[in-house]
CSV table of C-alpha atoms in Angstrom, one decimal:
chain,number,residue,atom,x,y,z
X,1,MET,CA,116.9,129.6,204.6
X,2,THR,CA,119.2,126.8,204.1
X,3,HIS,CA,118.8,123.4,206.0
X,4,GLU,CA,121.3,121.2,207.7
X,5,LEU,CA,121.6,117.5,207.8
X,6,SER,CA,121.2,115.7,210.9
X,7,LEU,CA,123.6,112.8,211.9
X,8,PRO,CA,123.4,109.9,209.3
X,9,GLU,CA,122.6,107.5,212.2
X,10,GLN,CA,119.3,109.7,212.6
X,11,TRP,CA,118.1,109.1,209.5
X,12,LEU,CA,116.3,105.8,209.9
X,13,PRO,CA,114.8,106.6,213.0
X,14,LEU,CA,113.4,110.0,212.0
X,15,TYR,CA,112.3,109.2,208.6
X,16,GLY,CA,112.4,105.4,208.3
X,17,ASP,CA,108.7,105.2,208.2
X,18,ILE,CA,107.9,108.2,206.2
X,19,LEU,CA,110.0,107.0,203.4
X,20,PHE,CA,108.7,103.4,204.1
X,21,ARG,CA,105.0,104.5,203.5
X,22,TYR,CA,105.8,106.7,200.5
X,23,GLY,CA,107.4,103.7,199.0
X,24,VAL,CA,104.5,101.2,199.8
X,25,SER,CA,101.8,103.5,198.7
X,26,ARG,CA,103.8,103.8,195.1
X,27,VAL,CA,105.0,100.2,194.4
X,28,ARG,CA,102.5,98.7,196.3
X,29,ASP,CA,104.6,95.9,198.2
X,30,SER,CA,106.2,96.2,201.4
X,31,ASP,CA,109.4,94.0,200.6
X,32,ILE,CA,110.3,96.3,197.6
X,33,ALA,CA,109.4,99.1,199.8
X,34,GLU,CA,111.8,98.2,202.1
X,35,ASP,CA,114.7,97.6,200.1
X,36,LEU,CA,114.2,101.0,198.4
X,37,VAL,CA,114.4,102.5,201.7
X,38,GLN,CA,117.6,101.0,202.4
X,39,GLU,CA,119.0,101.8,198.8
X,40,THR,CA,117.4,105.4,199.5
X,41,LEU,CA,120.0,105.9,202.6
X,42,LEU,CA,122.6,104.3,201.5
X,43,ALA,CA,122.5,106.4,198.6
X,44,ALA,CA,121.9,109.6,200.8
X,45,LEU,CA,125.1,108.8,202.8
X,46,LYS,CA,127.4,108.7,199.6
X,47,ALA,CA,125.5,112.0,198.4
X,48,LYS,CA,125.8,114.1,201.7
X,49,ASP,CA,128.4,115.9,200.7
X,50,ASN,CA,126.6,117.7,198.1
X,51,TYR,CA,123.5,118.4,200.0
X,52,ILE,CA,123.5,122.1,199.6
X,53,GLY,CA,120.6,122.8,202.4
X,54,GLN,CA,118.4,124.0,199.4
X,55,SER,CA,115.6,121.8,200.8
X,56,SER,CA,114.7,120.1,204.1
X,57,GLU,CA,116.3,117.0,204.9
X,58,LYS,CA,112.9,115.3,204.6
X,59,THR,CA,112.3,116.2,201.3
X,60,TRP,CA,115.8,115.6,200.4
X,61,LEU,CA,115.4,112.3,201.2
X,62,ILE,CA,112.0,111.5,199.6
X,63,GLY,CA,113.9,113.4,196.4
X,64,ILE,CA,116.3,110.3,196.4
X,65,LEU,CA,113.5,107.8,197.3
X,66,LYS,CA,111.6,109.2,194.3
X,67,HIS,CA,114.5,108.7,192.0
X,68,LYS,CA,114.6,105.0,193.3
X,69,ILE,CA,111.2,104.0,192.7
X,70,ILE,CA,111.2,105.5,189.3
X,71,ASP,CA,114.4,103.2,188.6
X,72,TYR,CA,112.6,100.3,189.7
X,73,PHE,CA,109.7,100.9,187.9
X,74,ARG,CA,111.7,101.1,184.3
X,75,LYS,CA,113.6,97.9,185.3
X,76,THR,CA,110.9,96.0,186.1
X,77,SER,CA,108.4,97.6,183.2
X,78,ARG,CA,111.1,96.4,180.8
X,79,GLU,CA,110.9,92.7,182.0
X,80,ASN,CA,107.3,92.8,181.7
X,81,LEU,CA,106.9,94.8,178.8
X,82,GLN,CA,104.0,93.4,177.1
X,83,GLU,CA,102.1,92.0,180.1
X,84,LEU,CA,101.0,95.6,180.6
X,85,ASP,CA,99.9,96.2,177.0
X,86,GLU,CA,97.9,93.1,176.9
X,87,LEU,CA,96.1,93.9,180.1
X,88,SER,CA,95.3,96.8,178.6
X,89,VAL,CA,93.6,95.6,175.5
X,90,ALA,CA,92.2,93.0,177.8
X,91,ALA,CA,90.6,96.0,179.8
X,92,GLU,CA,89.0,97.4,176.5
X,93,GLU,CA,87.4,94.4,175.3
X,94,LEU,CA,85.6,93.2,178.3
X,95,GLY,CA,86.6,95.6,181.0
X,96,ASN,CA,83.4,98.2,180.9
X,97,ASP,CA,80.9,95.2,180.2
X,98,SER,CA,80.0,95.4,183.4
X,99,PHE,CA,78.9,99.2,183.0
X,100,PHE,CA,77.5,99.3,179.8
X,101,ASN,CA,74.7,97.5,177.7
X,102,GLN,CA,75.6,96.6,174.0
X,103,LYS,CA,74.6,99.8,172.7
X,104,GLY,CA,77.0,101.5,174.9
X,105,SER,CA,74.7,103.1,177.5
X,106,TRP,CA,74.6,102.9,181.5
X,107,LEU,CA,73.4,99.7,182.5
X,108,THR,CA,73.1,101.1,186.2
X,109,ASN,CA,70.9,104.2,187.2
X,110,LEU,CA,74.2,106.1,188.8
X,111,SER,CA,73.9,109.2,191.2
X,112,THR,CA,76.5,111.6,191.9
X,113,TRP,CA,78.5,112.1,195.1
X,114,SER,CA,77.4,115.0,197.3
X,115,LYS,CA,79.8,117.2,198.6
X,116,PRO,CA,82.3,114.9,198.2
X,117,GLU,CA,85.2,117.8,199.2
X,118,GLN,CA,83.8,117.1,202.8
X,119,SER,CA,84.3,113.4,202.7
X,120,PHE,CA,87.9,113.4,201.4
X,121,GLU,CA,89.3,114.8,204.4
X,122,GLN,CA,88.0,112.1,206.4
X,123,GLU,CA,90.3,109.0,207.9
X,124,GLU,CA,87.2,106.7,207.3
X,125,PHE,CA,87.1,107.9,203.6
X,126,LEU,CA,90.7,107.6,203.2
X,127,ALA,CA,91.1,104.2,204.6
X,128,ILE,CA,88.2,102.7,202.2
X,129,LEU,CA,90.1,104.7,199.4
X,130,GLU,CA,93.0,103.0,200.2
X,131,GLN,CA,91.3,99.4,200.4
X,132,CYS,CA,89.9,100.4,196.7
X,133,ILE,CA,93.3,101.1,195.4
X,134,GLU,CA,94.7,97.8,197.3
X,135,ARG,CA,91.7,95.9,195.1
X,136,LEU,CA,93.4,97.3,191.6
X,137,SER,CA,96.1,94.8,190.2
X,138,PRO,CA,99.6,96.0,191.3
X,139,HIS,CA,100.2,97.5,187.8
X,140,MET,CA,97.2,99.2,187.8
X,141,ALA,CA,97.7,101.0,191.3
X,142,GLN,CA,101.0,102.2,190.3
X,143,LEU,CA,99.7,103.8,187.1
X,144,PHE,CA,97.4,105.4,188.6
X,145,ILE,CA,99.5,106.6,191.7
X,146,LEU,CA,101.9,107.7,189.2
X,147,ARG,CA,99.4,109.7,187.1
X,148,GLU,CA,97.1,111.1,190.1
X,149,VAL,CA,99.7,111.6,192.7
X,150,GLU,CA,102.7,112.2,191.4
X,151,ASP,CA,101.1,114.2,188.6
X,152,MET,CA,103.4,112.9,185.7
X,153,SER,CA,102.4,113.5,182.6
X,154,SER,CA,101.0,110.6,180.0
X,155,GLU,CA,104.0,110.8,178.3
X,156,GLU,CA,106.6,110.2,181.1
X,157,ILE,CA,104.4,107.6,182.4
X,158,CYS,CA,104.2,105.5,179.0
X,159,ASP,CA,108.2,105.8,179.2
X,160,VAL,CA,108.6,104.8,182.6
X,161,LEU,CA,106.1,102.0,182.4
X,162,SER,CA,107.1,100.9,178.9
X,163,ILE,CA,103.6,101.3,177.7
X,164,SER,CA,103.5,101.4,173.6
X,165,THR,CA,100.9,104.1,173.0
X,166,LEU,CA,99.1,106.8,174.9
X,167,ASN,CA,95.9,105.4,173.9
X,168,ASN,CA,96.5,102.3,175.7
X,169,LEU,CA,97.3,104.3,178.9
X,170,TRP,CA,94.2,106.6,178.7
X,171,VAL,CA,92.1,103.3,178.2
X,172,MET,CA,93.6,101.8,181.6
X,173,LEU,CA,93.4,105.2,183.3
X,174,SER,CA,89.9,105.2,182.2
X,175,ARG,CA,89.2,101.6,183.5
X,176,ILE,CA,90.9,102.2,186.7
X,177,ARG,CA,89.1,105.3,187.5
X,178,GLY,CA,85.5,103.8,186.6
X,179,GLN,CA,86.5,100.9,189.2
X,180,LEU,CA,87.7,103.1,191.8
X,181,ARG,CA,84.3,105.3,191.6
X,182,LEU,CA,82.5,102.0,191.7
X,183,CYS,CA,84.1,100.7,194.8
X,184,LEU,CA,83.8,104.2,196.2
X,185,ASP,CA,80.3,104.5,195.7
X,186,LYS,CA,79.5,100.6,197.1
X,187,ASN,CA,81.8,101.1,200.1
X,188,TRP,CA,81.7,104.5,201.3
X,189,ILE,CA,78.8,104.4,203.6
X,190,ASN,CA,78.9,108.3,204.7
X,191,GLN,CA,78.1,109.8,201.7
Q,1,MET,CA,76.1,110.9,168.5
Q,2,LEU,CA,78.7,109.3,171.1
Q,3,THR,CA,77.7,106.5,173.4
Q,4,CYS,CA,77.8,106.5,177.4
Q,5,LYS,CA,80.8,104.3,176.8
Q,6,GLU,CA,82.6,106.5,174.6
Q,7,VAL,CA,81.9,109.5,176.8
Q,8,SER,CA,82.9,108.0,180.0
Q,9,PHE,CA,86.5,107.2,178.3
Q,10,LEU,CA,86.3,110.9,177.3
Q,11,ALA,CA,85.5,112.0,180.9
Q,12,SER,CA,88.5,110.2,182.2
Q,13,LYS,CA,90.8,111.2,179.1
Q,14,LYS,CA,90.0,115.1,179.8
Q,15,LEU,CA,91.9,114.5,182.9
Q,16,ASP,CA,95.0,113.6,181.3
Q,17,LYS,CA,95.4,115.3,178.0
Q,18,LYS,CA,93.3,118.4,176.2
Q,19,LEU,CA,90.4,117.0,174.0
Q,20,THR,CA,90.5,117.4,170.4
Q,21,LEU,CA,88.2,119.8,169.3
Q,22,ARG,CA,86.0,116.8,167.6
Q,23,GLU,CA,86.1,115.1,170.8
Q,24,GLN,CA,85.3,118.0,173.2
Q,25,ILE,CA,82.1,118.9,170.8
Q,26,GLY,CA,80.9,115.2,171.0
Q,27,PHE,CA,81.3,115.2,174.7
Q,28,LEU,CA,79.8,118.6,175.6
Q,29,PHE,CA,76.8,117.6,173.3
Q,30,HIS,CA,76.0,114.3,175.2
Q,31,MET,CA,76.8,116.0,178.4
Q,32,ARG,CA,74.1,118.1,177.8
Q,33,ILE,CA,71.7,115.5,177.2
Q,34,CYS,CA,72.7,112.6,179.3
Q,35,ARG,CA,72.6,113.0,183.5
Q,36,LEU,CA,74.2,110.2,184.1
Q,37,CYS,CA,77.4,110.7,182.0
Q,38,ARG,CA,77.4,114.4,184.1
Q,39,TYR,CA,77.2,112.5,187.2
Q,40,TYR,CA,80.2,110.2,186.1
Q,41,ALA,CA,82.3,112.9,184.8
Q,42,ASN,CA,81.5,115.0,187.9
Q,43,ASP,CA,82.8,112.3,190.3
Q,44,LEU,CA,85.7,111.5,188.3
Q,45,LYS,CA,87.1,114.9,188.3
Q,46,SER,CA,86.5,115.3,192.0
Q,47,LEU,CA,88.3,112.0,192.3
Q,48,HIS,CA,91.1,113.5,190.2
Q,49,LEU,CA,91.3,116.8,192.1
Q,50,MET,CA,91.5,114.9,195.5
Q,51,MET,CA,94.2,112.7,194.6
Q,52,GLN,CA,96.1,115.6,193.4
Q,53,LYS,CA,95.6,117.8,196.3
Q,54,LYS,CA,96.7,114.8,198.1
Q,55,GLY,CA,100.1,114.5,196.1
Q,56,LYS,CA,100.5,118.1,196.4
Q,57,THR,CA,100.3,118.1,200.5
Q,58,GLY,CA,102.5,115.3,200.5
Q,59,ARG,CA,99.6,113.4,202.9
Q,60,VAL,CA,100.5,109.8,201.8
Q,61,LEU,CA,97.3,107.7,201.8
Q,62,LEU,CA,98.4,104.8,204.1
Q,63,SER,CA,97.8,105.5,207.5
Q,64,GLU,CA,100.8,106.1,210.2
Q,65,SER,CA,100.2,102.6,211.6
Q,66,THR,CA,102.1,101.3,208.3
Q,67,LYS,CA,105.7,101.2,209.7
Q,68,LEU,CA,109.0,99.0,208.9
Q,69,SER,CA,109.0,96.2,210.8
Q,70,GLU,CA,111.8,95.6,213.4
Q,71,GLN,CA,113.8,93.1,211.3
Q,72,SER,CA,113.9,95.1,208.3
Q,73,ARG,CA,114.5,98.3,210.5
Q,74,ALA,CA,117.4,96.3,211.8
Q,75,ARG,CA,118.5,95.3,208.7
Q,76,ILE,CA,118.6,98.8,207.3
Q,77,LYS,CA,120.7,99.9,210.2
Q,78,HIS,CA,123.0,96.9,209.9
Q,79,ALA,CA,123.7,98.4,206.3
Q,80,ILE,CA,123.9,101.8,207.2
Q,81,ASP,CA,126.3,101.2,210.2
Q,82,THR,CA,128.6,99.0,207.7
Q,83,VAL,CA,129.1,101.8,205.7
Q,84,LEU,CA,129.7,104.3,208.2
Q,85,SER,CA,132.3,102.3,209.8
Q,86,GLN,CA,134.5,102.0,206.8
């Protein structure tokens, strides 16, 4: 099945908000997401003659936005090259203190989530999850989304976000997941 | 014998990369004897699978109420119209 494009004037009313939400959930900043939506639509305008209708218009536009997001990450991570790696080291040093005693054993008596699959479908859970992600630093949230939602490999993420070693990335991911787990545990009342 | 702290790291790393044989043995051995780490690893895996599923279904985390502001909509429209009229 081949798809056809609607008039470019229609793109903003039809897909503006979808693209915006997609952008905000990845870059964690409304102003930047807005700019990326504009860049995406302008790039689409230039590229529309090359559209061969293999994917739907929406998928095509999101594809362009994805490239714009990756470009944005590459650009900004080069500028903040050291910041992220320093963060990871800091995370390693003091990060897990709150979870473990000096011998490295759990400080708290944690329990596990029962029937998480059911709760995961609830709107209320999603709102709490989003809040918990929002509490991470923007860098950490971006990293987490690239890994989990975009399913980028560890190697790709290190490249795009200029993280010096794979181990640094895994330390950060471990820290992020631990924080999110705790946040969900505390705030998710319906479990 | 690995500590819980080390095992919690491996429980996360496992979701990103295949563990080395040595790591895997240490991890599995610890999991057999430590209930808290089993719980922790379980939850991380649930969270990971759920996020991946969200990615695949294209369902974005933000609610439908997150929208472009009127100003930015107007600004983007202007930018598009400018190019179209050229």
